[in-house]
Amino acid sequence: MNINKLNLKNHIIKKINNVTIISHPFPHVVIDGYLPNDVYDSFMNFYPNKNEMFNPFNKFRTYNNVWQLDIVPDPFVKGSENDAWRYHKLIEKGETYEICKIIEEVIFSKDITNAWIEKFSLDKTKNYFQCGRLAIDGFDAGLGPHIDREDKHISNVLYFSKGNEPKKDCGTQLLTLTNPTKEKKLKKNHDHQKFEDFKVITNIEYVPNRLIGWEVVSNSWHSYHQKFKGDRRSMKFFIQEDLKDYKALRKKTISGTEASQDWRSK
């Protein structure tokens, strides 16, 4: 695969530096053309198939319509320990393996991580790293309104759309509470909530090579629900704080894990 890594890195850093932060409903950016067109085409041509990915599950839930391939595992997630879902254990060497390696070495590089830290003016005394995964979400996959975990400081979703999927049905929703008086009650609450308590401020449509990124703050409520009877391909990745020990955070957020699919009860 003939991809110039330095050009790719410089392209992404320029995109991050040049984008303007949108403040409402919470600080976020939308970047079209996050990857150079030729790189995006290569990634689409060799995007991993479901049989090369992992169908994650744990004792609280089973994702029969979600597949993922870790590039850099999230150390919070116990199921991904020992690189069990990581590309170099699941993918044979070849073009797909190479795009995963490029993501790890370039897109998740320290230089690009620092560009994101600068963009959202994060606290530089903390130790950050990027982790993330390639994903395929099938019909009816989704997550109810929630705010990402406290160790995540920037959340990103890069769409790998073919261009023929329904843009709205595969989008990412940015939300606010319909009843502002609940805001105090839900402060620092990372559990997944019910859709009926929120209104959609904007739906970031699913178009090729578009990135939606946001700062994880006290009101960064977001959700998605895959209504298209097909596949939603994306890379979900995060600028996270390295906590070294995740036991306390796992215990603190267990209710959020248990409730992550309760939005389906409506």
PDB file of C-alpha atoms in Angstrom:
ATOM      1  CA  MET A   1       0.000   0.000   0.000  1.00  0.00           C
ATOM      2  CA  ASN A   2       1.576   3.256  -1.143  1.00  0.00           C
ATOM      3  CA  ILE A   3       0.524   5.856   1.443  1.00  0.00           C
ATOM      4  CA  ASN A   4       2.843   8.723   2.343  1.00  0.00           C
ATOM      5  CA  LYS A   5       2.642   8.728   6.150  1.00  0.00           C
ATOM      6  CA  LEU A   6       4.116  12.196   6.593  1.00  0.00           C
ATOM      7  CA  ASN A   7       1.647  13.709   4.121  1.00  0.00           C
ATOM      8  CA  LEU A   8      -1.197  11.932   5.866  1.00  0.00           C
ATOM      9  CA  LYS A   9      -0.127  13.235   9.277  1.00  0.00           C
ATOM     10  CA  ASN A  10       0.296  16.781   8.006  1.00  0.00           C
ATOM     11  CA  HIS A  11      -3.087  16.677   6.249  1.00  0.00           C
ATOM     12  CA  ILE A  12      -4.895  15.652   9.460  1.00  0.00           C
ATOM     13  CA  ILE A  13      -3.068  18.174  11.646  1.00  0.00           C
ATOM     14  CA  LYS A  14      -3.963  20.947   9.201  1.00  0.00           C
ATOM     15  CA  LYS A  15      -7.609  19.866   9.231  1.00  0.00           C
ATOM     16  CA  ILE A  16      -7.692  19.929  13.034  1.00  0.00           C
ATOM     17  CA  ASN A  17      -5.918  23.277  13.256  1.00  0.00           C
ATOM     18  CA  ASN A  18      -8.180  24.960  10.705  1.00  0.00           C
ATOM     19  CA  VAL A  19     -11.578  23.803  11.925  1.00  0.00           C
ATOM     20  CA  THR A  20     -13.702  26.116  14.074  1.00  0.00           C
ATOM     21  CA  ILE A  21     -15.212  24.792  17.287  1.00  0.00           C
ATOM     22  CA  ILE A  22     -19.025  24.954  17.382  1.00  0.00           C
ATOM     23  CA  SER A  23     -20.168  25.784  20.915  1.00  0.00           C
ATOM     24  CA  HIS A  24     -23.832  24.685  20.812  1.00  0.00           C
ATOM     25  CA  PRO A  25     -25.082  22.410  22.280  1.00  0.00           C
ATOM     26  CA  PHE A  26     -21.543  21.642  23.523  1.00  0.00           C
ATOM     27  CA  PRO A  27     -18.065  22.143  22.063  1.00  0.00           C
ATOM     28  CA  HIS A  28     -17.696  20.062  18.901  1.00  0.00           C
ATOM     29  CA  VAL A  29     -16.219  20.094  15.421  1.00  0.00           C
ATOM     30  CA  VAL A  30     -17.284  18.641  12.088  1.00  0.00           C
ATOM     31  CA  ILE A  31     -14.457  17.993   9.632  1.00  0.00           C
ATOM     32  CA  ASP A  32     -15.186  16.921   6.067  1.00  0.00           C
ATOM     33  CA  GLY A  33     -12.296  15.291   4.250  1.00  0.00           C
ATOM     34  CA  TYR A  34     -10.527  14.264   7.455  1.00  0.00           C
ATOM     35  CA  LEU A  35      -8.422  11.879   5.368  1.00  0.00           C
ATOM     36  CA  PRO A  36      -6.934  12.675   1.941  1.00  0.00           C
ATOM     37  CA  ASN A  37      -9.259  11.310  -0.750  1.00  0.00           C
ATOM     38  CA  ASP A  38      -6.813   8.657  -1.962  1.00  0.00           C
ATOM     39  CA  VAL A  39      -6.226   7.408   1.592  1.00  0.00           C
ATOM     40  CA  TYR A  40      -9.961   7.289   2.252  1.00  0.00           C
ATOM     41  CA  ASP A  41     -10.489   5.275  -0.933  1.00  0.00           C
ATOM     42  CA  SER A  42      -7.786   2.801   0.112  1.00  0.00           C
ATOM     43  CA  PHE A  43      -9.325   2.425   3.559  1.00  0.00           C
ATOM     44  CA  MET A  44     -12.754   1.804   2.043  1.00  0.00           C
ATOM     45  CA  ASN A  45     -11.385  -0.754  -0.426  1.00  0.00           C
ATOM     46  CA  PHE A  46      -9.759  -2.763   2.363  1.00  0.00           C
ATOM     47  CA  TYR A  47     -12.091  -2.067   5.281  1.00  0.00           C
ATOM     48  CA  PRO A  48     -12.307  -5.222   7.425  1.00  0.00           C
ATOM     49  CA  ASN A  49     -15.225  -7.585   6.938  1.00  0.00           C
ATOM     50  CA  LYS A  50     -17.431  -8.752   9.801  1.00  0.00           C
ATOM     51  CA  ASN A  51     -15.766 -12.163   9.808  1.00  0.00           C
ATOM     52  CA  GLU A  52     -12.453 -10.411  10.533  1.00  0.00           C
ATOM     53  CA  MET A  53     -13.918  -8.498  13.472  1.00  0.00           C
ATOM     54  CA  PHE A  54     -15.136  -9.361  16.953  1.00  0.00           C
ATOM     55  CA  ASN A  55     -18.750  -9.403  18.129  1.00  0.00           C
ATOM     56  CA  PRO A  56     -18.295  -7.999  21.666  1.00  0.00           C
ATOM     57  CA  PHE A  57     -20.343  -9.058  24.629  1.00  0.00           C
ATOM     58  CA  ASN A  58     -20.257  -9.147  28.400  1.00  0.00           C
ATOM     59  CA  LYS A  59     -22.443 -10.430  31.205  1.00  0.00           C
ATOM     60  CA  PHE A  60     -24.852  -7.490  30.910  1.00  0.00           C
ATOM     61  CA  ARG A  61     -25.533  -7.424  27.187  1.00  0.00           C
ATOM     62  CA  THR A  62     -24.885  -9.115  23.874  1.00  0.00           C
ATOM     63  CA  TYR A  63     -24.280  -7.118  20.735  1.00  0.00           C
ATOM     64  CA  ASN A  64     -25.566  -9.356  17.988  1.00  0.00           C
ATOM     65  CA  ASN A  65     -25.541  -6.467  15.518  1.00  0.00           C
ATOM     66  CA  VAL A  66     -22.220  -4.762  16.336  1.00  0.00           C
ATOM     67  CA  TRP A  67     -18.729  -5.729  15.215  1.00  0.00           C
ATOM     68  CA  GLN A  68     -15.443  -4.120  16.123  1.00  0.00           C
ATOM     69  CA  LEU A  69     -11.735  -4.375  15.509  1.00  0.00           C
ATOM     70  CA  ASP A  70      -9.482  -2.700  18.047  1.00  0.00           C
ATOM     71  CA  ILE A  71      -6.617  -0.606  16.755  1.00  0.00           C
ATOM     72  CA  VAL A  72      -5.510   0.421  20.244  1.00  0.00           C
ATOM     73  CA  PRO A  73      -7.634  -1.227  22.973  1.00  0.00           C
ATOM     74  CA  ASP A  74      -9.492   0.786  25.587  1.00  0.00           C
ATOM     75  CA  PRO A  75      -7.865  -0.292  28.887  1.00  0.00           C
ATOM     76  CA  PHE A  76     -11.157   0.276  30.698  1.00  0.00           C
ATOM     77  CA  VAL A  77     -12.857  -2.533  28.754  1.00  0.00           C
ATOM     78  CA  LYS A  78     -12.039  -5.834  30.415  1.00  0.00           C
ATOM     79  CA  GLY A  79     -13.082  -7.898  27.399  1.00  0.00           C
ATOM     80  CA  SER A  80     -10.332  -6.387  25.298  1.00  0.00           C
ATOM     81  CA  GLU A  81      -7.550  -7.316  27.706  1.00  0.00           C
ATOM     82  CA  ASN A  82      -4.504  -9.058  26.257  1.00  0.00           C
ATOM     83  CA  ASP A  83      -5.300  -7.511  22.857  1.00  0.00           C
ATOM     84  CA  ALA A  84      -8.065 -10.085  22.323  1.00  0.00           C
ATOM     85  CA  TRP A  85      -9.941  -7.858  19.833  1.00  0.00           C
ATOM     86  CA  ARG A  86      -6.882  -6.165  18.338  1.00  0.00           C
ATOM     87  CA  TYR A  87      -6.142  -6.178  14.622  1.00  0.00           C
ATOM     88  CA  HIS A  88      -2.769  -7.920  14.817  1.00  0.00           C
ATOM     89  CA  LYS A  89      -4.450 -10.922  16.461  1.00  0.00           C
ATOM     90  CA  LEU A  90      -7.495 -11.084  14.180  1.00  0.00           C
ATOM     91  CA  ILE A  91      -6.240  -9.905  10.781  1.00  0.00           C
ATOM     92  CA  GLU A  92      -3.815 -11.727   8.544  1.00  0.00           C
ATOM     93  CA  LYS A  93      -1.038  -9.595   7.118  1.00  0.00           C
ATOM     94  CA  GLY A  94      -2.103  -7.869   3.921  1.00  0.00           C
ATOM     95  CA  GLU A  95      -3.820  -4.644   2.842  1.00  0.00           C
ATOM     96  CA  THR A  96      -6.388  -4.591   5.670  1.00  0.00           C
ATOM     97  CA  TYR A  97      -3.659  -5.202   8.217  1.00  0.00           C
ATOM     98  CA  GLU A  98      -1.660  -2.341   6.713  1.00  0.00           C
ATOM     99  CA  ILE A  99      -4.474   0.210   7.031  1.00  0.00           C
ATOM    100  CA  CYS A 100      -4.881  -0.764  10.695  1.00  0.00           C
ATOM    101  CA  LYS A 101      -1.158  -0.315  11.213  1.00  0.00           C
ATOM    102  CA  ILE A 102      -1.270   3.122   9.533  1.00  0.00           C
ATOM    103  CA  ILE A 103      -4.121   4.173  11.830  1.00  0.00           C
ATOM    104  CA  GLU A 104      -2.115   3.140  14.883  1.00  0.00           C
ATOM    105  CA  GLU A 105       1.180   4.656  13.758  1.00  0.00           C
ATOM    106  CA  VAL A 106      -0.077   7.853  12.112  1.00  0.00           C
ATOM    107  CA  ILE A 107      -3.677   8.741  12.976  1.00  0.00           C
ATOM    108  CA  PHE A 108      -3.169   7.795  16.631  1.00  0.00           C
ATOM    109  CA  SER A 109       0.313   9.317  16.749  1.00  0.00           C
ATOM    110  CA  LYS A 110       1.465  11.678  19.488  1.00  0.00           C
ATOM    111  CA  ASP A 111       1.632  14.594  17.031  1.00  0.00           C
ATOM    112  CA  ILE A 112      -2.023  14.241  16.068  1.00  0.00           C
ATOM    113  CA  THR A 113      -3.015  13.606  19.690  1.00  0.00           C
ATOM    114  CA  ASN A 114      -1.306  16.882  20.597  1.00  0.00           C
ATOM    115  CA  ALA A 115      -3.183  18.691  17.824  1.00  0.00           C
ATOM    116  CA  TRP A 116      -6.469  17.581  19.390  1.00  0.00           C
ATOM    117  CA  ILE A 117      -5.263  18.604  22.869  1.00  0.00           C
ATOM    118  CA  GLU A 118      -4.420  22.054  21.541  1.00  0.00           C
ATOM    119  CA  LYS A 119      -7.713  22.397  19.661  1.00  0.00           C
ATOM    120  CA  PHE A 120      -9.856  21.856  22.752  1.00  0.00           C
ATOM    121  CA  SER A 121      -7.341  23.418  25.189  1.00  0.00           C
ATOM    122  CA  LEU A 122      -7.127  20.365  27.424  1.00  0.00           C
ATOM    123  CA  ASP A 123      -5.191  20.349  30.670  1.00  0.00           C
ATOM    124  CA  LYS A 124      -1.623  19.609  29.581  1.00  0.00           C
ATOM    125  CA  THR A 125      -0.578  18.315  32.997  1.00  0.00           C
ATOM    126  CA  LYS A 126      -2.490  15.089  32.294  1.00  0.00           C
ATOM    127  CA  ASN A 127      -1.140  12.107  30.383  1.00  0.00           C
ATOM    128  CA  TYR A 128      -3.253  11.466  27.279  1.00  0.00           C
ATOM    129  CA  PHE A 129      -3.264   8.779  24.625  1.00  0.00           C
ATOM    130  CA  GLN A 130      -5.476   7.802  21.687  1.00  0.00           C
ATOM    131  CA  CYS A 131      -7.350   4.535  21.528  1.00  0.00           C
ATOM    132  CA  GLY A 132     -10.080   3.359  19.228  1.00  0.00           C
ATOM    133  CA  ARG A 133     -11.559   0.797  16.909  1.00  0.00           C
ATOM    134  CA  LEU A 134     -13.005   0.204  13.480  1.00  0.00           C
ATOM    135  CA  ALA A 135     -16.660  -0.710  13.759  1.00  0.00           C
ATOM    136  CA  ILE A 136     -19.628  -1.986  11.807  1.00  0.00           C
ATOM    137  CA  ASP A 137     -23.047  -1.285  13.307  1.00  0.00           C
ATOM    138  CA  GLY A 138     -25.884  -3.308  11.851  1.00  0.00           C
ATOM    139  CA  PHE A 139     -29.589  -2.506  11.700  1.00  0.00           C
ATOM    140  CA  ASP A 140     -31.076  -1.368  15.037  1.00  0.00           C
ATOM    141  CA  ALA A 141     -27.695  -0.956  16.742  1.00  0.00           C
ATOM    142  CA  GLY A 142     -27.456   2.082  18.950  1.00  0.00           C
ATOM    143  CA  LEU A 143     -26.748   3.772  22.248  1.00  0.00           C
ATOM    144  CA  GLY A 144     -29.198   5.920  24.147  1.00  0.00           C
ATOM    145  CA  PRO A 145     -28.424   9.475  25.300  1.00  0.00           C
ATOM    146  CA  HIS A 146     -25.269   9.511  27.383  1.00  0.00           C
ATOM    147  CA  ILE A 147     -22.105  11.383  28.261  1.00  0.00           C
ATOM    148  CA  ASP A 148     -18.855   9.517  27.757  1.00  0.00           C
ATOM    149  CA  ARG A 149     -16.784   8.294  30.688  1.00  0.00           C
ATOM    150  CA  GLU A 150     -14.793  10.801  32.705  1.00  0.00           C
ATOM    151  CA  ASP A 151     -11.421   9.461  31.504  1.00  0.00           C
ATOM    152  CA  LYS A 152     -12.409  10.312  27.919  1.00  0.00           C
ATOM    153  CA  HIS A 153     -11.700  13.971  27.134  1.00  0.00           C
ATOM    154  CA  ILE A 154     -12.360  14.076  23.370  1.00  0.00           C
ATOM    155  CA  SER A 155     -14.587  11.645  21.486  1.00  0.00           C
ATOM    156  CA  ASN A 156     -14.385  11.214  17.710  1.00  0.00           C
ATOM    157  CA  VAL A 157     -16.360   9.310  15.098  1.00  0.00           C
ATOM    158  CA  LEU A 158     -15.001   9.119  11.544  1.00  0.00           C
ATOM    159  CA  TYR A 159     -17.597   7.921   9.045  1.00  0.00           C
ATOM    160  CA  PHE A 160     -16.585   5.321   6.473  1.00  0.00           C
ATOM    161  CA  SER A 161     -19.654   5.743   4.305  1.00  0.00           C
ATOM    162  CA  LYS A 162     -19.955   4.363   0.784  1.00  0.00           C
ATOM    163  CA  GLY A 163     -22.116   7.346  -0.060  1.00  0.00           C
ATOM    164  CA  ASN A 164     -25.304   5.416  -0.793  1.00  0.00           C
ATOM    165  CA  GLU A 165     -26.567   4.975   2.769  1.00  0.00           C
ATOM    166  CA  PRO A 166     -29.334   7.240   4.136  1.00  0.00           C
ATOM    167  CA  LYS A 167     -27.398  10.132   5.668  1.00  0.00           C
ATOM    168  CA  LYS A 168     -29.860  10.970   8.421  1.00  0.00           C
ATOM    169  CA  ASP A 169     -30.643   7.417   9.517  1.00  0.00           C
ATOM    170  CA  CYS A 170     -26.974   6.648  10.160  1.00  0.00           C
ATOM    171  CA  GLY A 171     -26.057   9.956  11.795  1.00  0.00           C
ATOM    172  CA  THR A 172     -24.901  10.960  15.269  1.00  0.00           C
ATOM    173  CA  GLN A 173     -27.314  13.039  17.353  1.00  0.00           C
ATOM    174  CA  LEU A 174     -26.237  15.883  19.630  1.00  0.00           C
ATOM    175  CA  LEU A 175     -28.840  16.411  22.339  1.00  0.00           C
ATOM    176  CA  THR A 176     -30.124  18.584  25.149  1.00  0.00           C
ATOM    177  CA  LEU A 177     -32.515  17.765  27.962  1.00  0.00           C
ATOM    178  CA  THR A 178     -36.148  18.648  27.327  1.00  0.00           C
ATOM    179  CA  ASN A 179     -36.482  19.532  31.010  1.00  0.00           C
ATOM    180  CA  PRO A 180     -33.540  21.733  32.087  1.00  0.00           C
ATOM    181  CA  THR A 181     -34.344  21.143  35.768  1.00  0.00           C
ATOM    182  CA  LYS A 182     -33.000  17.602  35.384  1.00  0.00           C
ATOM    183  CA  GLU A 183     -29.550  18.898  34.480  1.00  0.00           C
ATOM    184  CA  LYS A 184     -28.426  19.188  38.097  1.00  0.00           C
ATOM    185  CA  LYS A 185     -29.761  15.722  38.917  1.00  0.00           C
ATOM    186  CA  LEU A 186     -27.851  14.185  36.014  1.00  0.00           C
ATOM    187  CA  LYS A 187     -24.597  16.040  36.649  1.00  0.00           C
ATOM    188  CA  LYS A 188     -21.658  13.625  36.378  1.00  0.00           C
ATOM    189  CA  ASN A 189     -24.119  10.858  35.487  1.00  0.00           C
ATOM    190  CA  HIS A 190     -22.678   8.643  32.762  1.00  0.00           C
ATOM    191  CA  ASP A 191     -25.602   6.193  32.624  1.00  0.00           C
ATOM    192  CA  HIS A 192     -27.500   5.814  29.369  1.00  0.00           C
ATOM    193  CA  GLN A 193     -30.814   7.648  29.457  1.00  0.00           C
ATOM    194  CA  LYS A 194     -34.145   7.411  27.612  1.00  0.00           C
ATOM    195  CA  PHE A 195     -34.669   9.226  24.317  1.00  0.00           C
ATOM    196  CA  GLU A 196     -37.977  10.745  25.458  1.00  0.00           C
ATOM    197  CA  ASP A 197     -36.130  12.981  27.958  1.00  0.00           C
ATOM    198  CA  PHE A 198     -34.052  14.646  25.234  1.00  0.00           C
ATOM    199  CA  LYS A 199     -34.421  16.649  22.065  1.00  0.00           C
ATOM    200  CA  VAL A 200     -32.133  16.505  19.070  1.00  0.00           C
ATOM    201  CA  ILE A 201     -30.296  19.779  18.452  1.00  0.00           C
ATOM    202  CA  THR A 202     -28.400  18.542  15.432  1.00  0.00           C
ATOM    203  CA  ASN A 203     -27.945  15.291  13.561  1.00  0.00           C
ATOM    204  CA  ILE A 204     -24.442  14.996  12.125  1.00  0.00           C
ATOM    205  CA  GLU A 205     -25.264  13.252   8.875  1.00  0.00           C
ATOM    206  CA  TYR A 206     -23.431  10.150   7.735  1.00  0.00           C
ATOM    207  CA  VAL A 207     -21.448  11.202   4.683  1.00  0.00           C
ATOM    208  CA  PRO A 208     -18.133   9.857   3.372  1.00  0.00           C
ATOM    209  CA  ASN A 209     -14.955  10.926   5.153  1.00  0.00           C
ATOM    210  CA  ARG A 210     -16.700  13.147   7.713  1.00  0.00           C
ATOM    211  CA  LEU A 211     -15.496  13.363  11.301  1.00  0.00           C
ATOM    212  CA  ILE A 212     -17.533  14.514  14.262  1.00  0.00           C
ATOM    213  CA  GLY A 213     -15.472  15.253  17.375  1.00  0.00           C
ATOM    214  CA  TRP A 214     -16.512  16.725  20.707  1.00  0.00           C
ATOM    215  CA  GLU A 215     -15.121  17.631  24.084  1.00  0.00           C
ATOM    216  CA  VAL A 216     -16.494  15.458  26.880  1.00  0.00           C
ATOM    217  CA  VAL A 217     -18.116  17.982  29.213  1.00  0.00           C
ATOM    218  CA  SER A 218     -21.014  18.025  31.670  1.00  0.00           C
ATOM    219  CA  ASN A 219     -23.672  18.441  28.950  1.00  0.00           C
ATOM    220  CA  SER A 220     -22.178  16.533  25.993  1.00  0.00           C
ATOM    221  CA  TRP A 221     -25.238  14.312  25.573  1.00  0.00           C
ATOM    222  CA  HIS A 222     -25.214  12.326  22.360  1.00  0.00           C
ATOM    223  CA  SER A 223     -26.685   9.167  20.874  1.00  0.00           C
ATOM    224  CA  TYR A 224     -27.130   7.145  17.725  1.00  0.00           C
ATOM    225  CA  HIS A 225     -29.653   4.624  16.468  1.00  0.00           C
ATOM    226  CA  GLN A 226     -28.909   2.766  13.267  1.00  0.00           C
ATOM    227  CA  LYS A 227     -32.264   2.755  11.471  1.00  0.00           C
ATOM    228  CA  PHE A 228     -30.870   1.765   8.086  1.00  0.00           C
ATOM    229  CA  LYS A 229     -31.247  -1.915   7.207  1.00  0.00           C
ATOM    230  CA  GLY A 230     -27.608  -2.118   6.279  1.00  0.00           C
ATOM    231  CA  ASP A 231     -24.232  -1.368   7.806  1.00  0.00           C
ATOM    232  CA  ARG A 232     -22.801   1.785   9.356  1.00  0.00           C
ATOM    233  CA  ARG A 233     -19.007   1.755   9.122  1.00  0.00           C
ATOM    234  CA  SER A 234     -17.003   4.090  11.295  1.00  0.00           C
ATOM    235  CA  MET A 235     -13.896   4.542  13.368  1.00  0.00           C
ATOM    236  CA  LYS A 236     -14.653   5.428  16.985  1.00  0.00           C
ATOM    237  CA  PHE A 237     -11.669   6.848  18.794  1.00  0.00           C
ATOM    238  CA  PHE A 238     -10.873   8.909  21.852  1.00  0.00           C
ATOM    239  CA  ILE A 239      -8.317  11.137  23.499  1.00  0.00           C
ATOM    240  CA  GLN A 240      -8.204   9.517  26.926  1.00  0.00           C
ATOM    241  CA  GLU A 241      -6.404  10.093  30.171  1.00  0.00           C
ATOM    242  CA  ASP A 242      -4.129   7.243  31.193  1.00  0.00           C
ATOM    243  CA  LEU A 243      -5.406   6.232  34.636  1.00  0.00           C
ATOM    244  CA  LYS A 244      -3.046   3.244  35.061  1.00  0.00           C
ATOM    245  CA  ASP A 245      -5.604   1.538  37.327  1.00  0.00           C
ATOM    246  CA  TYR A 246      -9.215   1.296  36.083  1.00  0.00           C
ATOM    247  CA  LYS A 247     -10.777  -0.771  38.877  1.00  0.00           C
ATOM    248  CA  ALA A 248     -12.355   2.195  40.671  1.00  0.00           C
ATOM    249  CA  LEU A 249     -13.775   3.647  37.460  1.00  0.00           C
ATOM    250  CA  ARG A 250     -15.226   0.274  36.409  1.00  0.00           C
ATOM    251  CA  LYS A 251     -17.007  -0.027  39.753  1.00  0.00           C
ATOM    252  CA  LYS A 252     -18.248   3.553  39.562  1.00  0.00           C
ATOM    253  CA  THR A 253     -19.703   3.169  36.074  1.00  0.00           C
ATOM    254  CA  ILE A 254     -21.154  -0.351  36.312  1.00  0.00           C
ATOM    255  CA  SER A 255     -24.736   0.974  36.360  1.00  0.00           C
ATOM    256  CA  GLY A 256     -24.084   2.757  33.082  1.00  0.00           C
ATOM    257  CA  THR A 257     -22.935  -0.480  31.512  1.00  0.00           C
ATOM    258  CA  GLU A 258     -25.998  -2.327  32.802  1.00  0.00           C
ATOM    259  CA  ALA A 259     -28.375   0.355  31.490  1.00  0.00           C
ATOM    260  CA  SER A 260     -26.753   0.933  28.114  1.00  0.00           C
ATOM    261  CA  GLN A 261     -29.555  -0.717  26.163  1.00  0.00           C
ATOM    262  CA  ASP A 262     -32.503   0.332  28.340  1.00  0.00           C
ATOM    263  CA  TRP A 263     -33.536   2.970  25.808  1.00  0.00           C
ATOM    264  CA  ARG A 264     -35.000   0.070  23.821  1.00  0.00           C
ATOM    265  CA  SER A 265     -37.712  -0.408  26.423  1.00  0.00           C
ATOM    266  CA  LYS A 266     -39.877   2.344  24.960  1.00  0.00           C
TER     267      LYS A 266
END
